[in-house]
Amino acid sequence: MNDRAQSGNNLDPWFNHYAERAAGLRASEVRALFAVASRPEVVSLAGGMPFVSALPRDLIQGAMDEVMRTEGPVALQYGSGQGVPKLREQILEVMALEGIRAHADDVVVTTGSQHALELVSKLFLDPGDVVISEGPSYVTAMVIFRSYQADIDHVPMDEHGLIPEALRQHIARLKAAGRTIKFLYTIPSFHNPAGVTLSWERRVEILQIARENDILVLEDNPYGLLYFDQPAPDAMRSVEEDGVIYLGTFSKTLAPGFRTGWALAPHAIREKLVLANEAAVLSPSSFSQLVISKYLETADWKGQIDTFRGVYKERKETMISALGEYLPELTWTDPTGGFYVWVTLPEPLDSKAMLPRAVKELVAYTPGTAFYGDGGGQQNIRLSFCYPTPDQIRLGIRRLSNVLRGELELLDTFAGTGSLASARSSNRFSLPPTDLN
């Protein structure tokens, strides 16, 4: 046993046996909050859990019964590492709603789209490589990138999404420093956590920037069909086949319990994704795939997505109204789809440090620090409106207002920082300033 293991600083006797990449596996602040969210007295505005109760149970039960009656032995057996052919054809119908035209041979079914993200990272990332992403960005994506010992370079956003000129500046800076950029990771539609949507003009410009710099684009699109009034612009993959890997999932438009997503990749990458999929899980669940396929075949799945849209639109409007009533001094995004509102706090407050007080007051949120790989986001919180009822949302925002005012009163007592009204932010969309120098 070496000196490090004997030092008493770590209780894990196998600490010094782990691979270096294991250091990148860190507890997600979002996942840690799920334990809090399970307490019935706490209003959780933290986790992005779909409201699966809006899905009629008989639709799924009927699909399951039919699969077991007609294809039981196949459903319970190992399957293809690429996925059930019929489901891959049906996935083309889903993607066509966002302008994508593709071939089923280039679709790889995965155990949720996050698994696809893991496979892509496994194929492309070496230690010291750089992944460019929006700042903020999806928390678990950053956990995956760090687990492969990649560095994350955050490019600023505004109310229209990732800023192209900032992207150009970051690429130039990284190249001048001799860094290897492996891909751009982006959530262009109803972003998690910021809630904003990348405009069509910027989608086209960003794809051009990526082509000019030989950078692969990883387009993650869990929320694209969950718009409220108007669809988001067509997917980036709709105009760029060779330079984009598109990730989709049934977790948000059906149910996450099926753990079924997919990647649409250029042909050569597709081949390696299939091999990586087989190496990781042998095959995605045949049972889940066949049930989803039967559901898509027999149910009005587009109508069901409309139902989800109505549920989430009502809850978003409730949250925006409650913020305006209880916390008018703050600034926040007003999403046109998806699950999330991104709130900016007054400068003296630290969202992560404030969380224990919030839990004590029986409301949970996700601190902005969870969505940055560089320690940023202290002034932000992500609020999820997808799971709680409208009444719970209003109660949660009222409790949150009490927490914020209590924190500021405490700071004012000891540091003279002033009231919430005097500390308000002047920028309606307050992400970190654009870094164009």
Tab-separated table of C-alpha atoms in Angstrom, residues 2-307:
chain	number	residue	atom	x	y	z
A	2	ASN	CA	1.452	3.343	-0.983
A	3	ASP	CA	1.723	6.552	1.027
A	4	ARG	CA	-1.353	8.087	-0.611
A	5	ALA	CA	-3.548	5.186	0.451
A	6	GLN	CA	-2.102	5.298	3.986
A	7	SER	CA	-2.568	9.012	4.403
A	8	GLY	CA	-6.071	8.647	5.786
A	9	ASN	CA	-7.443	11.258	3.416
A	10	ASN	CA	-9.596	8.778	1.502
A	11	LEU	CA	-11.699	5.955	2.932
A	12	ASP	CA	-11.814	4.018	-0.338
A	13	PRO	CA	-9.129	1.274	-0.155
A	14	TRP	CA	-9.123	1.050	-3.958
A	15	PHE	CA	-8.652	4.772	-4.507
A	16	ASN	CA	-5.203	4.426	-6.042
A	17	HIS	CA	-6.286	1.611	-8.362
A	18	TYR	CA	-8.756	3.640	-10.422
A	19	ALA	CA	-7.940	4.773	-13.943
A	20	GLU	CA	-7.164	8.469	-14.284
A	21	ARG	CA	-10.410	9.045	-16.167
A	22	ALA	CA	-12.404	8.011	-13.088
A	23	ALA	CA	-11.502	11.373	-11.568
A	24	GLY	CA	-13.897	12.935	-14.061
A	25	LEU	CA	-16.841	11.052	-12.599
A	26	ARG	CA	-18.406	13.497	-10.182
A	27	ALA	CA	-21.752	13.499	-8.478
A	28	SER	CA	-24.321	15.427	-10.491
A	29	GLU	CA	-26.009	18.186	-8.528
A	30	VAL	CA	-29.194	17.392	-10.438
A	31	ARG	CA	-29.124	13.701	-9.497
A	32	ALA	CA	-28.320	14.521	-5.896
A	33	LEU	CA	-31.477	16.629	-5.758
A	34	PHE	CA	-33.701	13.708	-6.765
A	35	ALA	CA	-33.497	12.404	-3.192
A	36	VAL	CA	-34.798	15.747	-1.977
A	37	ALA	CA	-37.497	15.797	-4.637
A	38	SER	CA	-38.866	12.484	-3.408
A	39	ARG	CA	-39.895	14.032	-0.089
A	40	PRO	CA	-43.588	14.907	-0.446
A	41	GLU	CA	-43.350	18.121	1.554
A	42	VAL	CA	-40.706	19.599	-0.767
A	43	VAL	CA	-41.763	21.402	-3.939
A	44	SER	CA	-39.095	20.372	-6.413
A	45	LEU	CA	-38.406	22.797	-9.235
A	46	ALA	CA	-35.109	20.986	-9.800
A	47	GLY	CA	-35.184	17.783	-11.828
A	48	GLY	CA	-36.318	17.674	-15.458
A	49	MET	CA	-38.689	14.748	-15.022
A	50	PRO	CA	-41.396	14.477	-17.689
A	51	PHE	CA	-45.002	14.450	-16.506
A	52	VAL	CA	-45.612	10.846	-17.530
A	53	SER	CA	-49.041	10.842	-15.874
A	54	ALA	CA	-50.274	12.728	-18.945
A	55	LEU	CA	-49.658	9.546	-20.947
A	56	PRO	CA	-52.784	7.326	-20.968
A	57	ARG	CA	-51.798	4.051	-19.362
A	58	ASP	CA	-53.956	1.959	-21.669
A	59	LEU	CA	-51.936	3.057	-24.704
A	60	ILE	CA	-48.754	1.592	-23.247
A	61	GLN	CA	-50.450	-1.399	-21.681
A	62	GLY	CA	-52.064	-2.264	-24.997
A	63	ALA	CA	-48.736	-2.039	-26.811
A	64	MET	CA	-47.050	-4.222	-24.206
A	65	ASP	CA	-49.788	-6.850	-24.330
A	66	GLU	CA	-49.709	-6.974	-28.124
A	67	VAL	CA	-45.917	-7.318	-28.199
A	68	MET	CA	-45.944	-10.173	-25.699
A	69	ARG	CA	-48.815	-11.887	-27.496
A	70	THR	CA	-47.294	-11.744	-30.962
A	71	GLU	CA	-43.530	-11.302	-30.464
A	72	GLY	CA	-42.818	-12.426	-26.910
A	73	PRO	CA	-39.795	-14.662	-27.612
A	74	VAL	CA	-38.194	-11.969	-29.784
A	75	ALA	CA	-38.938	-9.188	-27.291
A	76	LEU	CA	-37.254	-11.108	-24.465
A	77	GLN	CA	-34.164	-12.073	-26.478
A	78	TYR	CA	-30.928	-10.320	-27.407
A	79	GLY	CA	-31.214	-8.171	-30.503
A	80	SER	CA	-29.193	-6.209	-33.016
A	81	GLY	CA	-26.539	-3.786	-31.845
A	82	GLN	CA	-27.998	-1.232	-34.250
A	83	GLY	CA	-31.611	-1.598	-33.144
A	84	VAL	CA	-34.880	-3.048	-34.426
A	85	PRO	CA	-35.205	-2.224	-38.156
A	86	LYS	CA	-38.889	-1.308	-37.959
A	87	LEU	CA	-38.309	1.127	-35.102
A	88	ARG	CA	-35.438	2.732	-37.003
A	89	GLU	CA	-37.813	3.316	-39.923
A	90	GLN	CA	-40.355	4.859	-37.564
A	91	ILE	CA	-37.681	7.104	-36.058
A	92	LEU	CA	-37.313	8.602	-39.537
A	93	GLU	CA	-40.964	9.700	-39.308
A	94	VAL	CA	-40.279	11.382	-35.977
A	95	MET	CA	-37.220	13.240	-37.277
A	96	ALA	CA	-39.062	14.298	-40.436
A	97	LEU	CA	-41.134	16.618	-38.231
A	98	GLU	CA	-37.975	18.706	-37.846
A	99	GLY	CA	-36.942	18.648	-41.476
A	100	ILE	CA	-34.582	15.670	-41.373
A	101	ARG	CA	-34.423	13.316	-44.334
A	102	ALA	CA	-32.295	10.247	-43.721
A	103	HIS	CA	-31.966	6.502	-44.194
A	104	ALA	CA	-32.765	3.940	-41.500
A	105	ASP	CA	-29.325	2.381	-42.018
A	106	ASP	CA	-27.754	5.492	-40.486
A	107	VAL	CA	-29.843	5.303	-37.289
A	108	VAL	CA	-28.365	3.575	-34.233
A	109	VAL	CA	-30.757	2.865	-31.346
A	110	THR	CA	-29.206	3.425	-27.921
A	111	THR	CA	-30.164	3.091	-24.271
A	112	GLY	CA	-31.388	6.677	-24.105
A	113	SER	CA	-29.755	9.564	-25.953
A	114	GLN	CA	-27.342	10.009	-23.059
A	115	HIS	CA	-25.917	6.597	-23.919
A	116	ALA	CA	-25.395	7.867	-27.454
A	117	LEU	CA	-23.547	10.848	-25.995
A	118	GLU	CA	-21.345	8.452	-24.042
A	119	LEU	CA	-20.610	6.382	-27.164
A	120	VAL	CA	-19.695	9.426	-29.245
A	121	SER	CA	-17.377	10.638	-26.484
A	122	LYS	CA	-15.780	7.203	-26.257
A	123	LEU	CA	-15.118	7.203	-29.995
A	124	PHE	CA	-13.717	10.716	-30.303
A	125	LEU	CA	-12.228	12.024	-27.068
A	126	ASP	CA	-8.618	11.616	-26.011
A	127	PRO	CA	-7.186	13.137	-22.817
A	128	GLY	CA	-6.606	16.842	-23.300
A	129	ASP	CA	-9.023	17.260	-26.208
A	130	VAL	CA	-11.472	20.155	-26.172
A	131	VAL	CA	-15.241	20.031	-26.434
A	132	ILE	CA	-16.879	23.346	-27.242
A	133	SER	CA	-20.346	23.871	-25.805
A	134	GLU	CA	-22.730	26.635	-24.878
A	135	GLY	CA	-22.302	28.209	-21.491
A	136	PRO	CA	-24.314	26.987	-19.598
A	137	SER	CA	-24.755	23.443	-20.871
A	138	TYR	CA	-26.357	20.098	-19.969
A	139	VAL	CA	-24.849	18.916	-16.710
A	140	THR	CA	-24.457	15.213	-17.454
A	141	ALA	CA	-22.895	15.865	-20.846
A	142	MET	CA	-20.118	17.680	-19.054
A	143	VAL	CA	-19.739	14.788	-16.616
A	144	ILE	CA	-19.277	12.466	-19.598
A	145	PHE	CA	-16.781	14.754	-21.341
A	146	ARG	CA	-14.738	15.132	-18.170
A	147	SER	CA	-14.792	11.374	-17.598
A	148	TYR	CA	-12.890	11.048	-20.888
A	149	GLN	CA	-10.456	13.705	-19.639
A	150	ALA	CA	-11.550	16.338	-22.129
A	151	ASP	CA	-11.629	20.050	-21.387
A	152	ILE	CA	-14.851	22.012	-21.892
A	153	ASP	CA	-14.739	25.445	-23.477
A	154	HIS	CA	-17.957	27.390	-22.903
A	155	VAL	CA	-19.078	29.825	-25.597
A	156	PRO	CA	-21.499	32.564	-24.498
A	157	MET	CA	-25.188	32.644	-25.386
A	158	ASP	CA	-27.861	35.292	-25.528
A	159	GLU	CA	-31.627	35.166	-25.998
A	160	HIS	CA	-31.119	33.821	-29.539
A	161	GLY	CA	-28.778	31.020	-28.507
A	162	LEU	CA	-25.079	30.411	-29.120
A	163	ILE	CA	-23.360	33.552	-30.443
A	164	PRO	CA	-21.581	32.801	-33.751
A	165	GLU	CA	-18.970	35.539	-33.475
A	166	ALA	CA	-18.065	34.351	-29.987
A	167	LEU	CA	-17.706	30.836	-31.393
A	168	ARG	CA	-15.290	32.099	-34.047
A	169	GLN	CA	-13.225	33.853	-31.384
A	170	HIS	CA	-13.064	30.786	-29.156
A	171	ILE	CA	-12.048	28.501	-32.022
A	172	ALA	CA	-9.290	30.890	-33.087
A	173	ARG	CA	-7.999	31.158	-29.533
A	174	LEU	CA	-7.963	27.402	-29.018
A	175	LYS	CA	-6.225	26.763	-32.335
A	176	ALA	CA	-3.630	29.432	-31.597
A	177	ALA	CA	-2.901	27.625	-28.348
A	178	GLY	CA	-2.418	24.359	-30.236
A	179	ARG	CA	-5.477	22.696	-28.753
A	180	THR	CA	-7.388	19.890	-30.480
A	181	ILE	CA	-11.114	20.596	-30.835
A	182	LYS	CA	-13.043	17.350	-31.301
A	183	PHE	CA	-16.613	18.588	-31.588
A	184	LEU	CA	-19.147	21.279	-30.800
A	185	TYR	CA	-21.869	20.051	-28.444
A	186	THR	CA	-25.100	22.021	-28.702
A	187	ILE	CA	-28.746	21.851	-27.609
A	188	PRO	CA	-30.235	24.280	-30.134
A	189	SER	CA	-33.962	23.858	-29.390
A	190	PHE	CA	-35.423	24.833	-25.987
A	191	HIS	CA	-32.018	24.608	-24.393
A	192	ASN	CA	-31.275	22.822	-21.131
A	193	PRO	CA	-30.831	24.762	-18.880
A	194	ALA	CA	-31.228	28.193	-20.502
A	195	GLY	CA	-34.583	27.559	-22.205
A	196	VAL	CA	-33.629	29.591	-25.297
A	197	THR	CA	-33.761	28.484	-28.937
A	198	LEU	CA	-31.050	28.995	-31.534
A	199	SER	CA	-32.385	31.023	-34.454
A	200	TRP	CA	-32.362	29.552	-37.952
A	201	GLU	CA	-29.894	32.145	-39.205
A	202	ARG	CA	-27.478	31.253	-36.431
A	203	ARG	CA	-27.907	27.519	-37.048
A	204	VAL	CA	-26.798	27.999	-40.624
A	205	GLU	CA	-23.917	30.287	-39.658
A	206	ILE	CA	-22.669	27.945	-36.926
A	207	LEU	CA	-22.693	25.014	-39.350
A	208	GLN	CA	-20.636	27.096	-41.762
A	209	ILE	CA	-18.147	27.934	-38.994
A	210	ALA	CA	-17.886	24.249	-38.132
A	211	ARG	CA	-17.261	23.324	-41.795
A	212	GLU	CA	-14.590	25.994	-42.165
A	213	ASN	CA	-12.768	24.673	-39.102
A	214	ASP	CA	-13.314	20.938	-39.651
A	215	ILE	CA	-15.293	20.584	-36.422
A	216	LEU	CA	-17.950	17.928	-35.939
A	217	VAL	CA	-21.303	19.128	-34.542
A	218	LEU	CA	-23.085	17.026	-31.940
A	219	GLU	CA	-26.728	18.157	-32.007
A	220	ASP	CA	-28.638	17.017	-28.911
A	221	ASN	CA	-32.384	17.421	-29.346
A	222	PRO	CA	-34.502	15.980	-26.516
A	223	TYR	CA	-37.073	18.805	-26.461
A	224	GLY	CA	-37.443	19.834	-30.111
A	225	LEU	CA	-41.037	18.620	-30.527
A	226	LEU	CA	-42.203	20.091	-27.217
A	227	TYR	CA	-42.912	23.593	-28.479
A	228	PHE	CA	-45.796	25.672	-27.147
A	229	ASP	CA	-47.079	27.764	-30.030
A	230	GLN	CA	-44.617	27.607	-32.920
A	231	PRO	CA	-42.135	24.857	-33.787
A	232	ALA	CA	-38.459	25.508	-33.370
A	233	PRO	CA	-36.468	25.962	-36.582
A	234	ASP	CA	-35.612	22.751	-38.401
A	235	ALA	CA	-32.802	20.683	-36.945
A	236	MET	CA	-29.238	21.528	-37.903
A	237	ARG	CA	-28.966	17.991	-39.284
A	238	SER	CA	-31.648	18.900	-41.835
A	239	VAL	CA	-29.102	20.930	-43.827
A	240	GLU	CA	-25.844	19.186	-42.927
A	241	GLU	CA	-25.472	15.415	-43.211
A	242	ASP	CA	-21.742	14.786	-43.151
A	243	GLY	CA	-20.765	17.107	-40.320
A	244	VAL	CA	-23.544	16.500	-37.779
A	245	ILE	CA	-24.364	13.679	-35.387
A	246	TYR	CA	-27.972	14.083	-34.277
A	247	LEU	CA	-29.158	12.676	-30.941
A	248	GLY	CA	-32.841	11.976	-30.255
A	249	THR	CA	-34.832	10.288	-27.521
A	250	PHE	CA	-38.266	9.001	-26.591
A	251	SER	CA	-37.726	9.997	-22.959
A	252	LYS	CA	-39.448	13.378	-23.293
A	253	THR	CA	-42.122	12.645	-25.912
A	254	LEU	CA	-43.088	9.220	-24.526
A	255	ALA	CA	-41.505	8.087	-21.257
A	256	PRO	CA	-37.941	7.909	-19.874
A	257	GLY	CA	-38.513	4.474	-18.351
A	258	PHE	CA	-38.116	2.828	-21.744
A	259	ARG	CA	-34.525	4.120	-21.904
A	260	THR	CA	-34.609	4.338	-25.690
A	261	GLY	CA	-32.897	6.967	-27.779
A	262	TRP	CA	-30.934	7.104	-31.001
A	263	ALA	CA	-28.086	8.639	-32.932
A	264	LEU	CA	-28.251	9.600	-36.596
A	265	ALA	CA	-24.680	9.697	-37.828
A	266	PRO	CA	-22.664	9.963	-41.020
A	267	HIS	CA	-22.134	6.490	-42.476
A	268	ALA	CA	-18.539	5.879	-41.340
A	269	ILE	CA	-19.286	7.106	-37.813
A	270	ARG	CA	-22.443	4.975	-37.746
A	271	GLU	CA	-20.359	1.829	-38.265
A	272	LYS	CA	-18.183	2.619	-35.266
A	273	LEU	CA	-21.203	3.573	-33.143
A	274	VAL	CA	-22.715	0.146	-33.755
A	275	LEU	CA	-19.474	-1.540	-32.698
A	276	ALA	CA	-19.215	0.657	-29.606
A	277	ASN	CA	-22.862	-0.057	-28.779
A	278	GLU	CA	-22.279	-3.797	-28.994
A	279	ALA	CA	-19.143	-3.521	-26.867
A	280	ALA	CA	-21.036	-1.597	-24.186
A	281	VAL	CA	-24.450	-3.307	-23.954
A	282	LEU	CA	-24.504	-6.031	-26.640
A	283	SER	CA	-27.833	-4.619	-27.805
A	284	PRO	CA	-30.405	-2.074	-26.649
A	285	SER	CA	-33.525	-3.574	-25.060
A	286	SER	CA	-35.543	-5.493	-27.651
A	287	PHE	CA	-38.603	-5.330	-25.387
A	288	SER	CA	-38.526	-1.534	-25.075
A	289	GLN	CA	-37.953	-1.073	-28.790
A	290	LEU	CA	-40.798	-3.358	-29.814
A	291	VAL	CA	-43.229	-1.737	-27.358
A	292	ILE	CA	-42.343	1.736	-28.648
A	293	SER	CA	-42.655	0.491	-32.220
A	294	LYS	CA	-46.106	-0.935	-31.513
A	295	TYR	CA	-47.126	2.311	-29.786
A	296	LEU	CA	-46.004	4.363	-32.800
A	297	GLU	CA	-47.868	1.992	-35.088
A	298	THR	CA	-51.190	1.897	-33.220
A	299	ALA	CA	-51.510	5.084	-31.139
A	300	ASP	CA	-52.022	8.712	-32.082
A	301	TRP	CA	-48.513	9.583	-30.961
A	302	LYS	CA	-48.561	13.017	-32.554
A	303	GLY	CA	-51.761	13.802	-30.669
A	304	GLN	CA	-50.107	12.627	-27.467
A	305	ILE	CA	-47.200	14.991	-28.047
A	306	ASP	CA	-49.787	17.762	-28.476
A	307	THR	CA	-51.161	16.810	-25.066
